[in-house]
Short mmCIF file of C-alpha atoms in Angstrom, two decimals:
data_model
loop_
_atom_site.label_atom_id
_atom_site.label_comp_id
_atom_site.label_asym_id
_atom_site.label_seq_id
_atom_site.Cartn_x
_atom_site.Cartn_y
_atom_site.Cartn_z
CA MET A 1 188.80 -7.02 28.24
CA SER A 2 185.60 -7.20 26.23
CA ARG A 3 185.76 -11.01 26.54
CA ILE A 4 185.89 -10.72 30.36
CA ALA A 5 182.97 -8.29 30.36
CA LEU A 6 180.97 -10.62 28.11
CA THR A 7 181.68 -13.56 30.41
CA ALA A 8 180.67 -11.57 33.48
CA SER A 9 177.47 -10.46 31.76
CA ALA A 10 176.58 -14.04 30.80
CA THR A 11 177.28 -15.22 34.32
CA SER A 12 175.08 -12.56 35.89
CA THR A 13 172.33 -13.42 33.40
CA LEU A 14 172.47 -17.11 34.39
CA VAL A 15 172.35 -16.21 38.08
CA ALA A 16 169.32 -13.99 37.49
CA LEU A 17 167.59 -16.75 35.51
CA ASN A 18 168.32 -19.26 38.25
CA ARG A 19 166.87 -16.97 40.92
CA ALA A 20 163.79 -16.28 38.78
CA ALA A 21 163.20 -20.01 38.30
CA THR A 22 163.59 -20.63 42.02
CA ARG A 23 161.09 -17.86 42.86
CA GLN A 24 158.66 -19.25 40.29
CA TRP A 25 158.93 -22.77 41.79
CA THR A 26 158.42 -21.42 45.33
CA ASN A 27 155.36 -19.41 44.29
CA LEU A 28 153.78 -22.39 42.54
CA PHE A 29 154.46 -24.81 45.40
CA PRO A 30 154.57 -22.87 48.69
CA ARG A 31 154.50 -26.06 50.79
CA PHE A 32 157.84 -27.17 49.42
CA ARG A 33 161.27 -25.60 49.64
CA ALA A 34 164.57 -26.64 48.18
CA THR A 35 167.10 -27.98 50.63
CA THR A 36 170.83 -27.42 50.62
CA THR A 37 171.44 -30.22 53.06
CA SER A 38 173.56 -32.91 51.55
CA PRO A 39 171.97 -36.35 51.24
CA SER A 40 174.62 -37.76 53.58
CA LYS A 41 173.16 -35.66 56.40
CA ILE A 42 169.59 -36.62 55.58
CA PHE A 43 170.13 -40.33 55.11
CA ALA A 44 172.21 -42.41 57.44
CA ASN A 45 175.39 -43.78 55.90
CA SER A 46 174.45 -42.55 52.40
CA PRO A 47 177.26 -41.34 50.14
CA SER A 48 177.25 -37.64 49.34
CA ASN A 49 175.67 -36.92 45.98
CA PRO A 50 175.26 -33.26 45.00
CA PHE A 51 171.91 -32.22 43.54
CA ARG A 52 171.31 -29.13 41.44
CA LEU A 53 168.62 -27.35 39.44
CA ARG A 54 169.84 -26.61 35.96
CA CYS A 55 168.58 -23.58 33.98
CA SER A 56 169.05 -22.89 30.28
CA SER A 57 170.05 -19.54 28.79
CA SER A 58 169.10 -20.45 25.22
CA ALA A 59 166.65 -18.32 23.28
CA ALA A 60 163.99 -20.99 23.63
CA ASN A 61 164.27 -20.83 27.42
CA ALA A 62 164.92 -17.12 27.82
CA GLY A 63 162.30 -16.98 30.59
CA GLY A 64 164.41 -19.11 32.92
CA VAL A 65 162.34 -22.34 32.63
CA ALA A 66 164.16 -25.32 34.14
CA ASP A 67 165.20 -28.09 31.75
CA THR A 68 164.19 -31.67 32.47
CA VAL A 69 166.93 -33.14 34.62
CA SER A 70 167.70 -36.69 35.61
CA GLU A 71 166.68 -38.00 39.00
CA SER A 72 170.27 -37.84 40.21
CA GLU A 73 170.41 -34.13 39.28
CA GLN A 74 166.99 -33.16 40.67
CA SER A 75 167.18 -31.24 43.94
CA PRO A 76 165.26 -32.95 46.76
CA ALA A 77 162.73 -30.92 48.71
CA ASN A 78 161.80 -31.13 52.36
CA PHE A 79 158.13 -31.21 53.24
CA VAL A 80 157.41 -28.06 55.23
CA TRP A 81 155.27 -28.67 58.28
CA SER A 82 153.00 -25.79 59.28
CA ASP A 83 154.25 -25.73 62.88
CA SER A 84 157.78 -26.51 64.02
CA LYS A 85 156.70 -27.33 67.58
CA ARG A 86 153.64 -29.55 67.28
CA PRO A 87 154.09 -33.34 66.78
CA ARG A 88 154.54 -34.52 63.18
CA VAL A 89 152.76 -37.75 62.25
CA CYS A 90 153.41 -39.37 58.87
CA ILE A 91 151.04 -42.15 57.78
CA LEU A 92 152.13 -44.35 54.89
CA GLY A 93 149.24 -46.07 53.13
CA GLY A 94 145.64 -44.92 52.79
CA GLY A 95 143.77 -48.18 53.20
CA PHE A 96 141.66 -49.23 56.17
CA GLY A 97 144.64 -48.95 58.50
CA GLY A 98 146.11 -45.64 57.34
CA LEU A 99 143.02 -43.58 56.52
CA TYR A 100 141.08 -44.68 59.58
CA THR A 101 144.07 -43.97 61.84
CA ALA A 102 144.20 -40.42 60.46
CA LEU A 103 140.46 -39.95 61.03
CA ARG A 104 140.75 -41.41 64.54
CA LEU A 105 143.52 -38.93 65.40
CA GLU A 106 141.30 -36.10 64.13
CA SER A 107 138.41 -37.19 66.36
CA LEU A 108 140.39 -37.13 69.65
CA GLU A 109 140.70 -34.21 72.04
CA TRP A 110 144.21 -32.70 72.09
CA PRO A 111 145.99 -30.00 74.08
CA ASP A 112 146.61 -27.02 71.80
CA ASP A 113 150.39 -27.42 71.87
CA LYS A 114 150.22 -31.16 71.14
CA THR A 115 147.63 -31.35 68.39
CA PRO A 116 149.45 -33.43 65.77
CA GLN A 117 150.13 -32.40 62.20
CA ILE A 118 149.20 -35.34 60.00
CA VAL A 119 150.39 -36.24 56.51
CA LEU A 120 148.83 -39.19 54.70
CA VAL A 121 150.76 -40.66 51.74
CA ASP A 122 149.27 -43.06 49.22
CA GLN A 123 150.16 -43.93 45.63
CA SER A 124 146.51 -43.66 44.56
CA GLU A 125 144.26 -40.61 44.71
CA ARG A 126 141.35 -42.75 45.91
CA PHE A 127 140.57 -44.72 49.02
CA VAL A 128 139.24 -48.15 48.06
CA PHE A 129 136.70 -50.01 50.18
CA LYS A 130 138.00 -53.38 49.04
CA PRO A 131 135.25 -55.67 50.40
CA LEU A 132 132.88 -54.06 47.89
CA LEU A 133 135.14 -54.35 44.84
CA TYR A 134 133.21 -57.40 43.66
CA GLU A 135 130.08 -55.27 43.30
CA LEU A 136 131.81 -53.34 40.52
CA LEU A 137 131.75 -56.52 38.42
CA SER A 138 128.08 -57.18 39.15
CA GLY A 139 127.13 -53.55 38.51
CA GLU A 140 125.67 -53.05 41.99
CA VAL A 141 127.84 -50.05 42.87
CA ASP A 142 129.48 -47.13 41.14
CA GLU A 143 133.14 -46.25 41.57
CA TRP A 144 132.48 -43.08 43.56
CA GLU A 145 130.59 -45.10 46.17
CA ILE A 146 133.42 -47.48 47.05
CA ALA A 147 136.42 -45.47 45.83
CA PRO A 148 136.04 -41.82 46.88
CA ARG A 149 138.93 -39.41 46.49
CA PHE A 150 141.08 -38.75 49.54
CA SER A 151 140.71 -35.03 48.88
CA ASP A 152 136.93 -35.35 49.31
CA LEU A 153 137.13 -37.51 52.43
CA LEU A 154 139.65 -35.22 54.14
CA VAL A 155 138.17 -31.88 53.07
CA ASN A 156 136.89 -31.03 56.58
CA THR A 157 140.02 -32.20 58.38
CA SER A 158 143.53 -30.86 58.90
CA VAL A 159 145.07 -33.99 57.36
CA VAL A 160 147.34 -33.25 54.38
CA PHE A 161 147.17 -35.85 51.61
CA LEU A 162 150.10 -36.53 49.27
CA LYS A 163 149.72 -38.71 46.20
CA ASP A 164 153.14 -40.32 46.03
CA ARG A 165 154.95 -43.61 46.39
CA VAL A 166 157.31 -44.44 49.23
CA LYS A 167 160.86 -45.09 48.10
CA CYS A 168 162.87 -45.53 51.30
CA LEU A 169 162.62 -45.36 55.08
CA HIS A 170 165.33 -44.02 57.38
CA PRO A 171 164.19 -44.40 60.99
CA SER A 172 166.40 -42.90 63.69
CA ASP A 173 164.52 -44.09 66.77
CA ASN A 174 166.15 -47.48 67.17
CA TRP A 175 166.50 -48.27 70.86
CA ARG A 176 169.89 -49.85 70.19
CA THR A 177 171.43 -46.56 69.04
CA ASN A 178 172.47 -43.59 71.12
CA GLU A 179 171.43 -41.13 68.38
CA SER A 180 167.70 -41.48 69.13
CA LYS A 181 168.20 -40.36 72.73
CA ALA A 182 169.60 -37.02 71.66
CA SER A 183 167.11 -36.30 68.90
CA SER A 184 163.33 -36.02 69.04
CA CYS A 185 163.04 -36.76 65.31
CA GLY A 186 161.73 -40.23 64.56
CA GLY A 187 163.30 -40.45 61.11
CA THR A 188 162.87 -39.55 57.46
CA VAL A 189 160.67 -40.88 54.64
CA HIS A 190 161.99 -40.55 51.10
CA LEU A 191 159.27 -40.46 48.41
CA GLU A 192 159.75 -41.31 44.74
CA SER A 193 159.01 -37.72 43.74
CA GLY A 194 162.13 -36.67 45.65
CA LEU A 195 160.19 -35.21 48.57
CA LEU A 196 161.63 -35.82 52.04
CA ILE A 197 159.34 -36.00 55.07
CA GLU A 198 160.90 -35.70 58.49
CA TYR A 199 158.56 -37.15 61.10
CA ASP A 200 158.22 -37.59 64.84
CA TRP A 201 155.84 -40.54 64.56
CA LEU A 202 155.39 -42.97 61.68
CA VAL A 203 152.49 -45.29 60.87
CA LEU A 204 153.10 -48.15 58.43
CA SER A 205 149.94 -49.33 56.68
CA LEU A 206 151.09 -50.03 53.14
CA GLY A 207 148.95 -53.09 52.53
CA ALA A 208 150.23 -55.99 50.46
CA GLU A 209 150.92 -56.68 46.81
CA THR A 210 149.72 -59.78 44.98
CA LYS A 211 152.55 -62.21 44.27
CA LEU A 212 152.36 -63.37 40.67
CA ASP A 213 155.98 -64.44 40.20
CA VAL A 214 155.60 -67.81 41.94
CA VAL A 215 154.25 -69.62 38.86
CA PRO A 216 155.61 -69.37 35.29
CA GLY A 217 153.27 -67.30 33.15
CA ALA A 218 151.15 -65.90 36.00
CA ALA A 219 152.72 -62.46 35.92
CA GLU A 220 152.21 -62.19 32.16
CA TYR A 221 148.75 -63.70 31.74
CA ALA A 222 146.86 -63.70 35.05
CA PHE A 223 144.82 -60.81 36.48
CA PRO A 224 145.07 -60.03 40.20
CA PHE A 225 142.04 -58.66 42.01
CA SER A 226 143.14 -56.43 44.86
CA THR A 227 143.03 -52.80 43.76
CA LEU A 228 140.60 -50.50 41.98
CA GLU A 229 142.78 -50.67 38.88
CA ASP A 230 142.65 -54.48 39.04
CA ALA A 231 138.85 -54.39 39.19
CA ARG A 232 138.72 -52.01 36.23
CA LYS A 233 140.95 -54.29 34.14
CA VAL A 234 138.94 -57.41 34.97
CA ASN A 235 135.66 -55.64 34.22
CA ASN A 236 137.00 -54.31 30.91
CA LYS A 237 138.27 -57.76 29.96
CA LEU A 238 134.92 -59.36 30.74
CA THR A 239 133.08 -56.67 28.77
CA THR A 240 135.37 -57.23 25.77
CA LEU A 241 134.80 -60.99 25.89
CA GLU A 242 131.04 -60.50 26.19
CA ARG A 243 130.96 -58.21 23.15
CA LYS A 244 133.11 -60.46 20.99
CA THR A 245 131.04 -63.55 21.78
CA PHE A 246 127.64 -61.86 21.61
CA GLY A 247 125.27 -63.81 19.37
CA LYS A 248 127.79 -66.62 18.91
CA ASP A 249 127.59 -70.20 20.06
CA PHE A 250 130.60 -69.77 22.30
CA GLN A 251 131.03 -69.90 26.06
CA ILE A 252 133.50 -67.66 27.86
CA SER A 253 135.84 -69.66 30.07
CA VAL A 254 137.09 -68.11 33.31
CA ALA A 255 139.61 -69.74 35.65
CA VAL A 256 139.86 -68.48 39.24
CA VAL A 257 143.04 -69.54 41.05
CA GLY A 258 142.43 -69.80 44.77
CA CYS A 259 139.31 -70.65 46.75
CA GLY A 260 139.72 -68.45 49.77
CA TYR A 261 137.17 -65.71 50.38
CA SER A 262 138.37 -63.62 47.43
CA GLY A 263 138.40 -66.52 44.97
CA VAL A 264 134.96 -67.80 45.98
CA GLU A 265 133.41 -64.32 45.87
CA LEU A 266 134.90 -63.73 42.41
CA ALA A 267 133.74 -67.10 41.09
CA ALA A 268 130.18 -66.60 42.38
CA THR A 269 129.95 -63.02 41.07
CA ILE A 270 131.32 -63.80 37.59
CA ALA A 271 129.24 -66.97 37.23
CA GLU A 272 126.12 -64.95 37.96
CA ARG A 273 127.16 -62.28 35.46
CA LEU A 274 127.93 -64.73 32.62
CA GLN A 275 125.06 -67.13 33.38
CA ASN A 276 124.75 -69.66 30.54
CA LYS A 277 127.24 -67.74 28.39
CA GLY A 278 130.23 -68.77 30.45
CA ILE A 279 132.03 -71.50 32.35
CA VAL A 280 133.75 -70.69 35.63
CA ARG A 281 136.34 -73.01 37.15
CA ALA A 282 137.78 -72.44 40.63
CA ILE A 283 141.13 -74.05 41.48
CA ASN A 284 142.38 -74.62 45.01
CA VAL A 285 145.29 -76.52 46.52
CA ASP A 286 143.17 -77.45 49.55
CA THR A 287 140.43 -80.01 49.23
CA ILE A 288 137.86 -77.61 50.66
CA ILE A 289 136.95 -74.01 49.89
CA CYS A 290 137.43 -71.20 52.42
CA PRO A 291 139.18 -73.45 54.96
CA ASN A 292 139.23 -70.71 57.64
CA ALA A 293 135.60 -69.67 57.18
CA PRO A 294 132.76 -70.58 59.55
CA PRO A 295 130.95 -73.75 58.43
CA GLY A 296 127.76 -71.80 57.70
CA ASN A 297 129.52 -69.47 55.28
CA ARG A 298 131.24 -72.37 53.55
CA GLU A 299 128.01 -74.32 53.13
CA ALA A 300 126.17 -71.27 51.79
CA ALA A 301 128.98 -70.64 49.29
CA LEU A 302 128.98 -74.27 48.12
CA LYS A 303 125.24 -74.11 47.60
CA VAL A 304 125.50 -70.96 45.45
CA LEU A 305 128.50 -72.19 43.44
CA SER A 306 126.70 -75.46 42.70
CA SER A 307 123.52 -73.67 41.60
CA ARG A 308 125.60 -71.60 39.14
CA SER A 309 127.49 -74.63 37.78
CA VAL A 310 130.89 -73.44 38.98
CA GLU A 311 133.37 -76.29 38.53
CA LEU A 312 135.55 -76.78 41.62
CA LEU A 313 139.01 -78.25 41.00
CA LEU A 314 140.10 -78.96 44.56
CA GLY A 315 143.43 -80.48 45.53
CA TYR A 316 145.31 -78.93 42.57
CA PHE A 317 147.91 -76.21 42.21
CA VAL A 318 148.80 -74.37 39.02
CA ARG A 319 152.16 -75.41 37.63
CA GLY A 320 152.24 -72.94 34.74
CA ILE A 321 150.19 -70.73 32.42
CA ARG A 322 150.78 -70.44 28.67
CA ARG A 323 149.07 -68.82 25.72
CA VAL A 324 147.30 -71.06 23.22
CA SER A 325 149.11 -69.27 20.41
CA GLU A 326 152.39 -70.57 21.80
CA LEU A 327 151.16 -74.11 21.12
CA GLU A 328 149.98 -73.58 17.53
CA SER A 329 153.29 -74.68 16.10
CA LYS A 330 153.59 -77.57 18.53
CA ASP A 331 151.59 -80.64 19.40
CA PRO A 332 148.92 -79.74 21.94
CA PRO A 333 149.55 -81.21 25.39
CA THR A 334 147.65 -84.25 26.54
CA GLY A 335 144.13 -83.37 27.58
CA LEU A 336 143.74 -80.40 25.22
CA ASP A 337 141.58 -80.91 22.16
CA GLU A 338 142.95 -79.41 18.94
CA SER A 339 139.57 -77.91 18.11
CA SER A 340 139.85 -75.70 21.19
CA ILE A 341 142.85 -73.97 19.65
CA GLU A 342 140.77 -73.05 16.63
CA ALA A 343 137.94 -71.77 18.84
CA ALA A 344 139.82 -68.67 19.94
CA ASN A 345 137.77 -66.58 17.51
CA GLY A 346 140.23 -63.73 17.36
CA PHE A 347 141.08 -63.32 21.06
CA GLU A 348 143.78 -64.89 23.16
CA ARG A 349 143.19 -68.01 25.20
CA TYR A 350 145.34 -69.58 27.88
CA ILE A 351 146.36 -73.03 29.02
CA LEU A 352 146.66 -73.85 32.73
CA GLU A 353 148.65 -76.91 33.74
CA LEU A 354 147.34 -78.31 37.02
CA GLN A 355 149.40 -80.54 39.28
CA PRO A 356 147.68 -82.65 41.96
CA ALA A 357 148.61 -81.77 45.54
CA GLU A 358 148.03 -85.33 46.72
CA ARG A 359 148.82 -88.78 45.41
CA GLY A 360 146.22 -90.73 43.52
CA MET A 361 145.07 -87.79 41.41
CA GLU A 362 145.94 -87.16 37.79
CA SER A 363 147.28 -83.95 36.30
CA LYS A 364 144.85 -81.76 34.43
CA ILE A 365 145.05 -79.20 31.64
CA ILE A 366 142.33 -76.61 31.28
CA GLU A 367 141.88 -73.62 29.01
CA ALA A 368 140.53 -70.19 29.81
CA ASP A 369 139.83 -66.84 28.21
CA LEU A 370 140.46 -65.07 31.51
CA VAL A 371 142.66 -66.15 34.43
CA LEU A 372 142.11 -64.51 37.83
CA TRP A 373 144.77 -64.89 40.55
CA THR A 374 143.76 -64.56 44.20
CA VAL A 375 146.51 -66.42 46.11
CA GLY A 376 149.73 -65.10 47.59
CA SER A 377 150.56 -61.59 48.75
CA LYS A 378 153.46 -59.78 50.35
CA PRO A 379 153.84 -56.37 52.03
CA PRO A 380 156.39 -54.07 50.32
CA LEU A 381 158.28 -53.18 53.52
CA ASP A 382 161.44 -55.09 52.60
CA GLN A 383 161.69 -52.99 49.42
CA LEU A 384 161.79 -49.75 51.41
CA GLU A 385 164.97 -50.36 53.38
CA PRO A 386 168.06 -48.33 52.48
CA SER A 387 170.54 -50.34 50.42
CA ASP A 388 173.42 -49.32 52.66
CA ALA A 389 171.65 -50.21 55.90
CA PRO A 390 169.28 -53.15 55.40
CA TYR A 391 167.20 -54.80 58.12
CA VAL A 392 166.44 -51.55 59.93
CA LEU A 393 163.00 -52.99 60.70
CA PRO A 394 162.39 -56.46 62.18
CA LEU A 395 160.53 -58.29 59.41
CA ASN A 396 159.26 -61.86 59.33
CA ALA A 397 159.51 -64.21 56.35
CA ARG A 398 156.42 -62.66 54.74
CA GLY A 399 157.87 -59.16 54.95
CA GLN A 400 155.63 -58.00 57.82
CA ALA A 401 156.99 -55.88 60.66
CA GLU A 402 157.14 -57.61 64.02
CA THR A 403 155.16 -55.53 66.52
CA ASP A 404 154.47 -55.67 70.22
CA GLU A 405 150.93 -55.80 71.60
CA THR A 406 150.63 -51.99 71.43
CA LEU A 407 151.22 -52.16 67.63
CA ARG A 408 154.64 -50.49 67.90
CA VAL A 409 157.37 -52.03 65.75
CA LYS A 410 159.80 -53.89 68.00
CA GLY A 411 162.87 -51.77 68.70
CA HIS A 412 161.28 -48.65 67.22
CA PRO A 413 159.15 -46.77 69.78
CA ARG A 414 158.11 -44.11 67.25
CA ILE A 415 156.85 -46.47 64.52
CA PHE A 416 153.47 -48.20 64.52
CA ALA A 417 152.47 -50.90 62.02
CA LEU A 418 149.04 -52.33 61.32
CA GLY A 419 147.05 -54.29 58.77
CA ASP A 420 149.06 -56.27 56.24
CA SER A 421 152.22 -54.48 57.40
CA SER A 422 151.97 -55.92 60.91
CA ALA A 423 152.86 -59.37 62.20
CA LEU A 424 150.92 -59.12 65.44
CA ARG A 425 150.16 -62.47 67.05
CA ASP A 426 147.12 -63.52 69.05
CA SER A 427 147.16 -65.28 72.42
CA LYS A 428 147.83 -68.61 70.68
CA GLY A 429 150.86 -67.30 68.79
CA ARG A 430 149.11 -67.10 65.41
CA ILE A 431 149.53 -64.04 63.22
CA LEU A 432 146.26 -62.17 62.87
CA PRO A 433 144.67 -62.49 59.42
CA ALA A 434 145.13 -59.66 56.94
CA THR A 435 141.46 -58.69 56.77
CA ALA A 436 139.64 -55.38 56.67
CA GLN A 437 138.08 -56.15 60.06
CA VAL A 438 141.50 -56.52 61.70
CA ALA A 439 142.89 -53.35 60.07
CA PHE A 440 139.78 -51.38 61.02
CA GLN A 441 140.10 -52.31 64.70
CA GLN A 442 143.86 -51.77 64.71
CA ALA A 443 143.40 -48.26 63.30
CA ASP A 444 141.26 -47.34 66.28
CA PHE A 445 143.94 -48.60 68.69
CA THR A 446 146.78 -47.02 66.73
CA GLY A 447 145.10 -43.62 66.87
CA TRP A 448 144.53 -43.93 70.60
CA ASN A 449 148.07 -45.19 71.31
CA LEU A 450 149.56 -42.32 69.31
CA TRP A 451 147.53 -39.96 71.48
CA ALA A 452 148.82 -41.73 74.60
CA ALA A 453 152.46 -41.72 73.43
CA ILE A 454 152.39 -38.03 72.51
CA ASN A 455 150.75 -37.10 75.82
CA GLY A 456 152.94 -39.34 77.96
CA ARG A 457 150.16 -41.77 78.88
CA PRO A 458 150.35 -45.59 79.02
CA LEU A 459 149.61 -47.40 75.76
CA LEU A 460 146.85 -49.98 75.46
CA PRO A 461 147.45 -53.55 74.26
CA PHE A 462 145.51 -54.46 71.15
CA ARG A 463 142.98 -57.26 71.45
CA PHE A 464 141.20 -58.36 68.31
CA GLN A 465 137.47 -58.96 68.67
CA ASN A 466 136.11 -61.19 65.95
CA LEU A 467 132.69 -59.80 65.07
CA GLY A 468 131.96 -62.47 62.49
CA GLU A 469 132.64 -62.99 58.80
CA MET A 470 130.83 -61.89 55.66
CA MET A 471 131.07 -62.77 52.00
CA THR A 472 129.23 -61.70 48.87
CA LEU A 473 127.88 -64.33 46.50
CA GLY A 474 126.19 -62.15 43.87
CA ARG A 475 123.67 -59.36 43.41
CA ASN A 476 121.17 -60.80 45.89
CA ASP A 477 123.24 -63.41 47.68
CA ALA A 478 125.63 -63.20 50.61
CA ALA A 479 126.55 -65.12 53.75
CA ILE A 480 127.08 -63.66 57.22
CA SER A 481 128.10 -65.58 60.34
CA PRO A 482 128.04 -63.19 63.32
CA SER A 483 130.25 -64.24 66.21
CA PHE A 484 127.77 -63.19 68.90
CA VAL A 485 125.21 -65.85 67.86
CA GLU A 486 126.83 -69.24 67.60
CA GLY A 487 125.76 -71.33 64.64
CA LEU A 488 123.73 -68.54 62.99
CA THR A 489 124.28 -67.83 59.29
CA LEU A 490 122.31 -65.25 57.35
CA GLU A 491 122.27 -66.07 53.65
CA GLY A 492 120.48 -65.19 50.46
CA PRO A 493 118.77 -61.77 50.16
CA VAL A 494 118.68 -61.35 53.95
CA GLY A 495 122.42 -61.87 54.22
CA HIS A 496 122.97 -59.58 51.23
CA THR A 497 121.00 -56.73 52.83
CA ALA A 498 122.67 -57.21 56.23
CA ARG A 499 126.12 -57.19 54.65
CA LYS A 500 125.42 -53.95 52.78
CA ILE A 501 124.16 -52.24 55.91
CA ALA A 502 127.19 -53.42 57.90
CA TYR A 503 129.62 -52.08 55.30
CA LEU A 504 127.64 -48.88 54.91
CA MET A 505 128.25 -48.22 58.60
CA ARG A 506 131.98 -48.82 58.10
CA LEU A 507 132.45 -46.19 55.39
CA PRO A 508 135.03 -43.62 56.48
CA THR A 509 133.07 -40.36 56.96
CA ASP A 510 129.53 -39.32 57.83
CA GLN A 511 129.18 -37.28 54.62
CA HIS A 512 130.22 -40.15 52.37
CA ARG A 513 128.10 -42.58 54.37
CA LEU A 514 125.03 -40.40 53.85
CA LYS A 515 125.56 -40.04 50.09
CA VAL A 516 126.16 -43.76 49.59
CA GLY A 517 123.19 -44.66 51.81
CA ILE A 518 120.87 -42.52 49.67
CA SER A 519 122.32 -44.10 46.53
CA PHE A 520 121.81 -47.62 47.91
CA LEU A 521 118.19 -46.89 48.85
CA THR A 522 117.47 -45.37 45.44
CA LYS A 523 118.92 -48.36 43.60
CA SER A 524 117.05 -50.76 45.87
CA ALA A 525 113.77 -48.96 45.14
CA ILE A 526 114.39 -49.07 41.40
CA ASP A 527 115.25 -52.78 41.55
CA SER A 528 112.08 -53.48 43.56
CA VAL A 529 109.90 -51.66 41.01
CA SER A 530 111.61 -53.49 38.16
CA LEU A 531 111.06 -56.84 39.88
CA LEU A 532 107.40 -56.03 40.49
CA GLN A 533 106.88 -55.07 36.85
CA SER A 534 108.59 -58.26 35.69
CA THR A 535 106.40 -60.36 37.99
CA LEU A 536 103.22 -58.65 36.85
CA THR A 537 104.20 -59.11 33.21
CA LYS A 538 104.71 -62.85 33.73
CA VAL A 539 101.40 -63.21 35.57
CA LEU A 540 99.45 -61.32 32.88
CA SER A 541 101.11 -63.20 30.03
CA SER A 542 100.37 -66.57 31.62
CA SER A 543 96.71 -65.66 32.15
#
């Protein structure tokens, strides 16, 4: 009898602890609530898998604190929208496409009962203005100027930001199914944290990831340059190399793989930073740099690269990358001098094997202290499909979603895709380039078409307007070819100033634009005073 009473007492204690833990969780995170819906009802065709929150009744956890549980045991939580009647818009990705779509939706006039609730999801806490990432290496900008926090940008809006990573998509709006006709829900997004977001409208703007697995050794030894974290790593690596070689008769060797816009801008910026303390080599499979750029931009870039002694290895592709230390016990390959192996001076060096892309050219082997990779990218959409129901979205070979001219994913009237995530074609059947200019314009159309779809109005077809192309070539060098003046290219300091003003106007909010504009003017004034002092010093010393 006493044993039964003891068991009942222990059971009631566990129940009380469980309820206390649940109340504590709810108080800490009022926007989330635990769900008792089985995963099979949330995800289409998913096997049932019970989730539970486990509490401990040991002396150490007498307060009812939940133990760490495995992902399979962690209870999922539904995101709680503030209004059950107003449209729910979920935007995945906070780059030019995602963030600017959210801001566009906020700027439109809405009927009170149709004002959308907006959730923006991104794996980073900061928005990154990628065209100005190169200025981090040259020291022209500070991180806060080109990578503000989403929380700061959205402080005066109703947009809710979630720092999380998308795990899986489960759309339910496919025109080929009968289920979508009976339900107004567009589908469900499953985040890696376990949070589930049920949406009415979905915007895909997840960008693209650099592909490093196409060449042996690239994933292990090459640095991509696409995100803020990439820029930090490259800058830290350059700083380390500069410190270790300071005062020594040693030149830092940098290899840039790819001579598109990104590769050329990197090569020009790093060559200016290293000056006579470094050697920069740019490798490209094409026989020209920036093959899709206007001739004026290409000529300006060639002029700057030549003035900074950047070695162009055109018509070559990288066959493999290895560490020099891997060759110490072997005979060095043909073309590599043994003395170069001894010149490592305590830091790792790398060997790049170059294969000619055309006949009549010989293979090359070069060495580098830093390898930068700027070729190849792929959107992550194909990784987000449920394992039990693949191909829920129409993707092309690059992993981009096929969209119609209104930017809606084909077969999914409640999903829009833009930027790198979209495979929208122009009038000639060519997929639009994955540039910030394209994503910026698509965000404006996506916001408007969401307004039209929610309010039962006709959607507008997207038409890209090429405003011209810009590229940075260093602290006081840039090239701009505006489309409205044929044959005109602004280069040098004039192009550099025009480019900064153009990008200043493209910053996401008025408040951030004002703060960055003041910072730019202050730095420009300081640089002008410093240049004047340097000029006066030279004149006085010569006299």
